[in-house]
């Protein structure tokens, strides 16, 4: 609770020796991580590397097995999301039978820090009709509504799990551009996971690369990116390397 | 393809088998306990003889019936309810779940024909269900026969509880319930909707069609003078109709017959009539004959077959409908 | 011989046309990129070709045979939701799908699964990651030894390494057997090297259909002063404009006027141009 | 078993089409003497396994090379180099022109020139001697 008094100084996310074990094994282990303020963070890694687990731990939907994690100085608990954190899950869960207006009302009712004008502005910008049912919207429009719902609570940390996965290239570009513009003007830290490295290039200024539950690479892009290698290439090379190592150890064990 | 269906429905089939095994154990245990109770209260003879004919200790039969009738009725109710359960838990989800989860696409994009896919799923689901049903039906009947006339059997084979669990009737109901569930499943494409709608529709259809069976089997007709003493009521036949005929052989309406009977109960002077006087009065006042149409106990099997034909026929129609919808399903 | 032909195909869901008056032919041996915005009708088209959806109008043929509620034996389909029995193990699923096919090669499935990292044969399909499930589904599709492979968003839930692996598997099949592939995807950057034919669908209609190299050669990206746009001749597809500068995507452009820079578009900018045009058509209010 | 002598590297962000990259790399290998007449080019399948490109593109590039008379497709065997592009001037580490350039490069480096400077100088001089039309 002490940390709460000076929330401005507390970092969005810090983790020490963080680990999460499921019945099938460790999804995340011995993770030390610091996500600095005011960054757009790319969370990348192959399927099953622990990206969703890490997001779950930040939101408090999951409890760490070992170590500890702090979000703006607080320990996330199962009681609910930290008021300054907004989370958009991969499936973009929205009530299909709600209209967009009703969805925004839902946001207002469930979030004390809700900014209705801002949310409406985002919807308007996306040209989504307010009286349309969410179930009838296209994938891109639905993502924009989910994004408005997440941004409407005025978070200081926004977590997005594969926000662009099922969008067409144009919608992808527009959503990403909106997101980054909002993050920059509002001073929000955004953590977004994605499989498509090309689209993260030039957008992210901080990178966290996970591989089989461990942090392989983390830091500001200008520090880790070798001068001439593009970010996507760098990440892909590191992933290849790690996969090859895995194969080698598995081969040695067998 | 059979293997695929078997592997997909394995859990369900194992549950069914478990039900059969557990059911058999429970029934065998209950039956032997019941036989002990019968012997210990010296009721053995009352199992085959009518209660008034067998010599038994005072109150023993009543005490036995108080203790066992409910349990026996529950056994019967299980067999009566089993077809509905088969329809709800096996028929309805059979296709609905695949359509709901989109896994039908996997089968539809292989070279197996849709009809074959459907038939193999039907067979794998239906045959074990019927085996379990018939098995349990046989076990319950075995248990009931041990109680004989001390148990629910004394009411004859035409009471709703007794009729619905004997011979081929349960199979007919089960086929119908299963096909109904499957059909509603492919139409609604939603498991829960198919389950609830299937249960409702099955109960309604069972009630609505229960009267139909009696009319489709030729009934026997008995015409006697009103004075004759007949006891078709008591030998376990299904009585469809009784009434009085006038001298011309025409049916006397219920109200008129009632009024005439009432009139004959008193003499012209207004005093109560004697039994002989009453009987003599009837032909004079126009009630010259009494008739009854009934189906004797010995023809119960015909009724069961008609029952099977009705529900089985409906089941076939529904399965044809299921196949049609599945083939058109887009 | 064409692997797939659509003649005035249309599909209506209640009041909305998902596909309208689509006509095209996919020559055998091509690797076709099926692209278009969300809701353009790509999935409907593929499902129709797989016999899962009946066209409301027109006719679809695969290898010359009309698709009539039944998939052609030489065609394999990967559904967008992957449609696998989740309670079976990978091994059991392979056996199950094999049992549902007349022509089947378990060896081929094993071979493909062997090339892919991280698929455990004894794991239940439901416990696999989305990416691994997709790879299993692709292996099963290849087990049918198809001559035409219809893939609905095969790459959407794969990580970069798995994408590379999977594309390699598909391309090897093309190299070995001359398989025709039609795949829908939003990941234009991944399509560029693997596809040689493009089918761009928008609003249920075919917008672009042809060899990628030829289509690209037919188009021009012109960059020049906004004030001078009237000098440019050709079919304008879409334009982005700043205060001074116009970037125009043109089809069959006439010679470039002076003062304009002229380049051939790459696949990404070509598709984006068409998508932008379609968005503007749908909501003219947003046009600036 | 006869395996391909060279391997193609496809650069996905170069903006040059895969087809052109294959042609250019094959020609370059021939020019540098890495490929001699009689050598087999990697089969489409080998290229696909290494780089996940469309095999049709590989074959199309080989057809173009064949049209230019540099290679020859033999049914069932593969595509073979028929012509040599290397000459004493380009092949081998000890080719005189190469050695001259190598010496020049060494002097540039010692003189403190960075890669960009060298590239700029090289292309400026190249453009002087080879006008634009010739390069296409």
PDB file of C-alpha atoms in Angstrom, chain C residues 13-178:
ATOM      1  CA  UNK C  13     -27.281 -15.283 -46.425  1.00  0.00           C
ATOM      2  CA  UNK C  14     -30.789 -14.076 -45.645  1.00  0.00           C
ATOM      3  CA  UNK C  15     -30.638 -10.560 -47.103  1.00  0.00           C
ATOM      4  CA  UNK C  16     -26.913 -10.099 -47.484  1.00  0.00           C
ATOM      5  CA  UNK C  17     -24.882 -11.286 -50.451  1.00  0.00           C
ATOM      6  CA  UNK C  18     -21.592 -12.706 -49.176  1.00  0.00           C
ATOM      7  CA  UNK C  19     -20.409 -13.489 -52.697  1.00  0.00           C
ATOM      8  CA  UNK C  20     -21.841 -11.935 -55.818  1.00  0.00           C
ATOM      9  CA  UNK C  21     -21.422 -12.801 -59.442  1.00  0.00           C
ATOM     10  CA  UNK C  22     -17.912 -14.211 -59.037  1.00  0.00           C
ATOM     11  CA  UNK C  23     -16.285 -15.643 -62.136  1.00  0.00           C
ATOM     12  CA  UNK C  24     -12.706 -16.803 -62.330  1.00  0.00           C
ATOM     13  CA  UNK C  25     -10.575 -19.795 -63.161  1.00  0.00           C
ATOM     14  CA  UNK C  26      -7.598 -21.149 -61.258  1.00  0.00           C
ATOM     15  CA  UNK C  27      -5.162 -22.874 -63.617  1.00  0.00           C
ATOM     16  CA  UNK C  28      -3.609 -26.072 -62.343  1.00  0.00           C
ATOM     17  CA  UNK C  29      -0.270 -25.748 -60.573  1.00  0.00           C
ATOM     18  CA  UNK C  30      -0.778 -22.170 -59.445  1.00  0.00           C
ATOM     19  CA  UNK C  31      -0.349 -20.921 -55.924  1.00  0.00           C
ATOM     20  CA  UNK C  32      -3.135 -18.421 -55.508  1.00  0.00           C
ATOM     21  CA  UNK C  33      -3.329 -15.677 -52.901  1.00  0.00           C
ATOM     22  CA  UNK C  34      -6.963 -15.009 -52.076  1.00  0.00           C
ATOM     23  CA  UNK C  35      -6.997 -11.552 -50.524  1.00  0.00           C
ATOM     24  CA  UNK C  36      -9.558  -8.954 -49.578  1.00  0.00           C
ATOM     25  CA  UNK C  37     -10.901  -7.101 -46.573  1.00  0.00           C
ATOM     26  CA  UNK C  38     -12.661  -8.790 -43.651  1.00  0.00           C
ATOM     27  CA  UNK C  39     -16.081  -9.943 -44.734  1.00  0.00           C
ATOM     28  CA  UNK C  40     -15.281  -9.815 -48.444  1.00  0.00           C
ATOM     29  CA  UNK C  41     -16.506 -13.366 -48.994  1.00  0.00           C
ATOM     30  CA  UNK C  42     -13.187 -15.220 -49.047  1.00  0.00           C
ATOM     31  CA  UNK C  43     -14.237 -17.868 -46.542  1.00  0.00           C
ATOM     32  CA  UNK C  44     -17.612 -18.326 -48.203  1.00  0.00           C
ATOM     33  CA  UNK C  45     -15.917 -18.852 -51.534  1.00  0.00           C
ATOM     34  CA  UNK C  46     -13.536 -21.462 -50.142  1.00  0.00           C
ATOM     35  CA  UNK C  47     -16.342 -23.212 -48.271  1.00  0.00           C
ATOM     36  CA  UNK C  48     -18.366 -23.343 -51.461  1.00  0.00           C
ATOM     37  CA  UNK C  49     -15.439 -24.914 -53.287  1.00  0.00           C
ATOM     38  CA  UNK C  50     -15.193 -27.489 -50.491  1.00  0.00           C
ATOM     39  CA  UNK C  51     -18.879 -28.366 -50.847  1.00  0.00           C
ATOM     40  CA  UNK C  52     -19.811 -27.055 -47.414  1.00  0.00           C
ATOM     41  CA  UNK C  53     -21.922 -24.178 -48.692  1.00  0.00           C
ATOM     42  CA  UNK C  54     -24.217 -24.302 -51.696  1.00  0.00           C
ATOM     43  CA  UNK C  55     -24.071 -21.318 -54.042  1.00  0.00           C
ATOM     44  CA  UNK C  56     -27.340 -19.407 -54.346  1.00  0.00           C
ATOM     45  CA  UNK C  57     -26.558 -18.656 -57.979  1.00  0.00           C
ATOM     46  CA  UNK C  58     -24.005 -19.870 -60.503  1.00  0.00           C
ATOM     47  CA  UNK C  59     -21.774 -22.890 -60.385  1.00  0.00           C
ATOM     48  CA  UNK C  60     -18.409 -23.882 -58.974  1.00  0.00           C
ATOM     49  CA  UNK C  61     -16.365 -26.675 -60.484  1.00  0.00           C
ATOM     50  CA  UNK C  62     -13.256 -28.377 -59.188  1.00  0.00           C
ATOM     51  CA  UNK C  63     -11.310 -30.347 -61.787  1.00  0.00           C
ATOM     52  CA  UNK C  64     -14.245 -29.988 -64.132  1.00  0.00           C
ATOM     53  CA  UNK C  65     -16.796 -31.568 -61.797  1.00  0.00           C
ATOM     54  CA  UNK C  66     -19.523 -29.389 -60.310  1.00  0.00           C
ATOM     55  CA  UNK C  67     -19.269 -29.185 -56.527  1.00  0.00           C
ATOM     56  CA  UNK C  68     -22.588 -30.467 -55.360  1.00  0.00           C
ATOM     57  CA  UNK C  69     -22.607 -30.584 -51.594  1.00  0.00           C
ATOM     58  CA  UNK C  70     -19.598 -32.867 -51.649  1.00  0.00           C
ATOM     59  CA  UNK C  71     -15.882 -32.242 -51.676  1.00  0.00           C
ATOM     60  CA  UNK C  72     -14.013 -33.492 -54.747  1.00  0.00           C
ATOM     61  CA  UNK C  73     -11.732 -36.417 -53.862  1.00  0.00           C
ATOM     62  CA  UNK C  74      -8.716 -34.483 -55.126  1.00  0.00           C
ATOM     63  CA  UNK C  75      -9.438 -31.429 -52.990  1.00  0.00           C
ATOM     64  CA  UNK C  76      -8.420 -30.792 -49.377  1.00  0.00           C
ATOM     65  CA  UNK C  77      -9.790 -28.002 -47.256  1.00  0.00           C
ATOM     66  CA  UNK C  78      -8.393 -26.296 -44.179  1.00  0.00           C
ATOM     67  CA  UNK C  79     -11.241 -24.577 -42.336  1.00  0.00           C
ATOM     68  CA  UNK C  80     -10.662 -21.288 -40.617  1.00  0.00           C
ATOM     69  CA  UNK C  81     -11.726 -22.723 -37.257  1.00  0.00           C
ATOM     70  CA  UNK C  82      -9.528 -25.781 -37.974  1.00  0.00           C
ATOM     71  CA  UNK C  83     -12.454 -28.135 -37.082  1.00  0.00           C
ATOM     72  CA  UNK C  84     -10.621 -30.959 -35.321  1.00  0.00           C
ATOM     73  CA  UNK C  85     -11.874 -33.452 -32.754  1.00  0.00           C
ATOM     74  CA  UNK C  86     -10.322 -31.919 -29.686  1.00  0.00           C
ATOM     75  CA  UNK C  87     -10.770 -34.916 -27.398  1.00  0.00           C
ATOM     76  CA  UNK C  88      -8.658 -37.188 -29.602  1.00  0.00           C
ATOM     77  CA  UNK C  89      -4.885 -37.419 -29.522  1.00  0.00           C
ATOM     78  CA  UNK C  90      -2.965 -36.428 -32.644  1.00  0.00           C
ATOM     79  CA  UNK C  91      -2.334 -40.099 -33.405  1.00  0.00           C
ATOM     80  CA  UNK C  92      -5.980 -41.039 -32.949  1.00  0.00           C
ATOM     81  CA  UNK C  93      -7.088 -38.083 -35.014  1.00  0.00           C
ATOM     82  CA  UNK C  94      -4.792 -39.146 -37.844  1.00  0.00           C
ATOM     83  CA  UNK C  95      -6.327 -42.611 -37.696  1.00  0.00           C
ATOM     84  CA  UNK C  96      -9.836 -41.155 -37.568  1.00  0.00           C
ATOM     85  CA  UNK C  97      -9.358 -38.918 -40.582  1.00  0.00           C
ATOM     86  CA  UNK C  98      -7.652 -41.774 -42.396  1.00  0.00           C
ATOM     87  CA  UNK C  99     -10.708 -43.918 -41.751  1.00  0.00           C
ATOM     88  CA  UNK C 100     -12.851 -41.269 -43.392  1.00  0.00           C
ATOM     89  CA  UNK C 101     -10.886 -41.302 -46.632  1.00  0.00           C
ATOM     90  CA  UNK C 102     -10.586 -43.726 -49.503  1.00  0.00           C
ATOM     91  CA  UNK C 103      -7.215 -42.413 -50.586  1.00  0.00           C
ATOM     92  CA  UNK C 104      -5.017 -41.743 -47.623  1.00  0.00           C
ATOM     93  CA  UNK C 105      -1.376 -41.720 -46.701  1.00  0.00           C
ATOM     94  CA  UNK C 106      -0.535 -41.913 -43.027  1.00  0.00           C
ATOM     95  CA  UNK C 107       3.119 -41.771 -44.058  1.00  0.00           C
ATOM     96  CA  UNK C 108       2.560 -38.383 -45.644  1.00  0.00           C
ATOM     97  CA  UNK C 109       0.930 -37.077 -42.462  1.00  0.00           C
ATOM     98  CA  UNK C 110       3.763 -38.460 -40.348  1.00  0.00           C
ATOM     99  CA  UNK C 111       6.309 -36.973 -42.703  1.00  0.00           C
ATOM    100  CA  UNK C 112       4.713 -33.536 -42.507  1.00  0.00           C
ATOM    101  CA  UNK C 113       4.305 -33.690 -38.740  1.00  0.00           C
ATOM    102  CA  UNK C 114       7.942 -34.761 -38.519  1.00  0.00           C
ATOM    103  CA  UNK C 115       9.011 -31.589 -40.293  1.00  0.00           C
ATOM    104  CA  UNK C 116       7.100 -29.449 -37.849  1.00  0.00           C
ATOM    105  CA  UNK C 117       8.571 -28.775 -34.471  1.00  0.00           C
ATOM    106  CA  UNK C 118       6.555 -29.018 -31.333  1.00  0.00           C
ATOM    107  CA  UNK C 119       3.683 -31.340 -32.208  1.00  0.00           C
ATOM    108  CA  UNK C 120       3.439 -34.175 -29.719  1.00  0.00           C
ATOM    109  CA  UNK C 121       1.710 -37.212 -31.239  1.00  0.00           C
ATOM    110  CA  UNK C 122       0.194 -38.365 -27.974  1.00  0.00           C
ATOM    111  CA  UNK C 123      -1.122 -35.000 -26.840  1.00  0.00           C
ATOM    112  CA  UNK C 124      -4.848 -34.407 -27.018  1.00  0.00           C
ATOM    113  CA  UNK C 125      -5.620 -32.031 -29.848  1.00  0.00           C
ATOM    114  CA  UNK C 126      -7.498 -29.755 -27.445  1.00  0.00           C
ATOM    115  CA  UNK C 127      -4.379 -29.194 -25.343  1.00  0.00           C
ATOM    116  CA  UNK C 128      -2.223 -28.089 -28.280  1.00  0.00           C
ATOM    117  CA  UNK C 129      -1.561 -24.437 -28.971  1.00  0.00           C
ATOM    118  CA  UNK C 130      -3.587 -22.833 -31.735  1.00  0.00           C
ATOM    119  CA  UNK C 131      -0.529 -22.845 -33.956  1.00  0.00           C
ATOM    120  CA  UNK C 132       0.181 -26.535 -33.423  1.00  0.00           C
ATOM    121  CA  UNK C 133      -3.479 -27.315 -34.144  1.00  0.00           C
ATOM    122  CA  UNK C 134      -3.227 -25.487 -37.434  1.00  0.00           C
ATOM    123  CA  UNK C 135      -0.140 -27.490 -38.322  1.00  0.00           C
ATOM    124  CA  UNK C 136      -1.908 -30.753 -37.490  1.00  0.00           C
ATOM    125  CA  UNK C 137      -4.856 -29.681 -39.637  1.00  0.00           C
ATOM    126  CA  UNK C 138      -2.517 -28.924 -42.554  1.00  0.00           C
ATOM    127  CA  UNK C 139      -0.788 -32.286 -42.163  1.00  0.00           C
ATOM    128  CA  UNK C 140      -4.192 -34.001 -42.258  1.00  0.00           C
ATOM    129  CA  UNK C 141      -5.191 -32.005 -45.325  1.00  0.00           C
ATOM    130  CA  UNK C 142      -2.038 -33.221 -47.090  1.00  0.00           C
ATOM    131  CA  UNK C 143      -2.761 -36.806 -46.006  1.00  0.00           C
ATOM    132  CA  UNK C 144      -5.586 -36.858 -48.545  1.00  0.00           C
ATOM    133  CA  UNK C 145      -2.905 -36.436 -51.239  1.00  0.00           C
ATOM    134  CA  UNK C 146      -4.802 -33.560 -52.807  1.00  0.00           C
ATOM    135  CA  UNK C 147      -4.256 -31.949 -56.160  1.00  0.00           C
ATOM    136  CA  UNK C 148      -5.973 -28.791 -54.963  1.00  0.00           C
ATOM    137  CA  UNK C 149      -5.398 -27.425 -51.512  1.00  0.00           C
ATOM    138  CA  UNK C 150      -7.868 -24.845 -50.176  1.00  0.00           C
ATOM    139  CA  UNK C 151      -6.495 -23.069 -47.126  1.00  0.00           C
ATOM    140  CA  UNK C 152      -8.548 -20.557 -45.185  1.00  0.00           C
ATOM    141  CA  UNK C 153      -6.187 -18.283 -43.251  1.00  0.00           C
ATOM    142  CA  UNK C 154      -3.518 -20.961 -42.799  1.00  0.00           C
ATOM    143  CA  UNK C 155      -1.031 -18.564 -41.208  1.00  0.00           C
ATOM    144  CA  UNK C 156      -3.173 -16.437 -38.929  1.00  0.00           C
ATOM    145  CA  UNK C 157      -2.328 -18.144 -35.645  1.00  0.00           C
ATOM    146  CA  UNK C 158       1.211 -19.235 -36.360  1.00  0.00           C
ATOM    147  CA  UNK C 159       4.275 -17.606 -34.926  1.00  0.00           C
ATOM    148  CA  UNK C 160       6.968 -16.468 -37.398  1.00  0.00           C
ATOM    149  CA  UNK C 161       8.985 -19.666 -37.122  1.00  0.00           C
ATOM    150  CA  UNK C 162       5.956 -21.893 -37.509  1.00  0.00           C
ATOM    151  CA  UNK C 163       4.810 -19.780 -40.466  1.00  0.00           C
ATOM    152  CA  UNK C 164       8.080 -20.365 -42.193  1.00  0.00           C
ATOM    153  CA  UNK C 165       7.962 -24.101 -41.430  1.00  0.00           C
ATOM    154  CA  UNK C 166       4.401 -24.428 -42.623  1.00  0.00           C
ATOM    155  CA  UNK C 167       4.927 -22.526 -45.846  1.00  0.00           C
ATOM    156  CA  UNK C 168       7.947 -24.693 -46.527  1.00  0.00           C
ATOM    157  CA  UNK C 169       5.843 -27.827 -46.100  1.00  0.00           C
ATOM    158  CA  UNK C 170       3.177 -26.514 -48.461  1.00  0.00           C
ATOM    159  CA  UNK C 171       5.696 -25.340 -51.035  1.00  0.00           C
ATOM    160  CA  UNK C 172       7.489 -28.683 -50.913  1.00  0.00           C
ATOM    161  CA  UNK C 173       4.180 -30.320 -51.760  1.00  0.00           C
ATOM    162  CA  UNK C 174       3.860 -27.938 -54.686  1.00  0.00           C
ATOM    163  CA  UNK C 175       7.393 -28.787 -55.825  1.00  0.00           C
ATOM    164  CA  UNK C 176       6.884 -32.541 -55.503  1.00  0.00           C
ATOM    165  CA  UNK C 177       3.364 -32.982 -56.794  1.00  0.00           C
ATOM    166  CA  UNK C 178       2.520 -29.791 -58.653  1.00  0.00           C
TER     167      UNK C 178
END
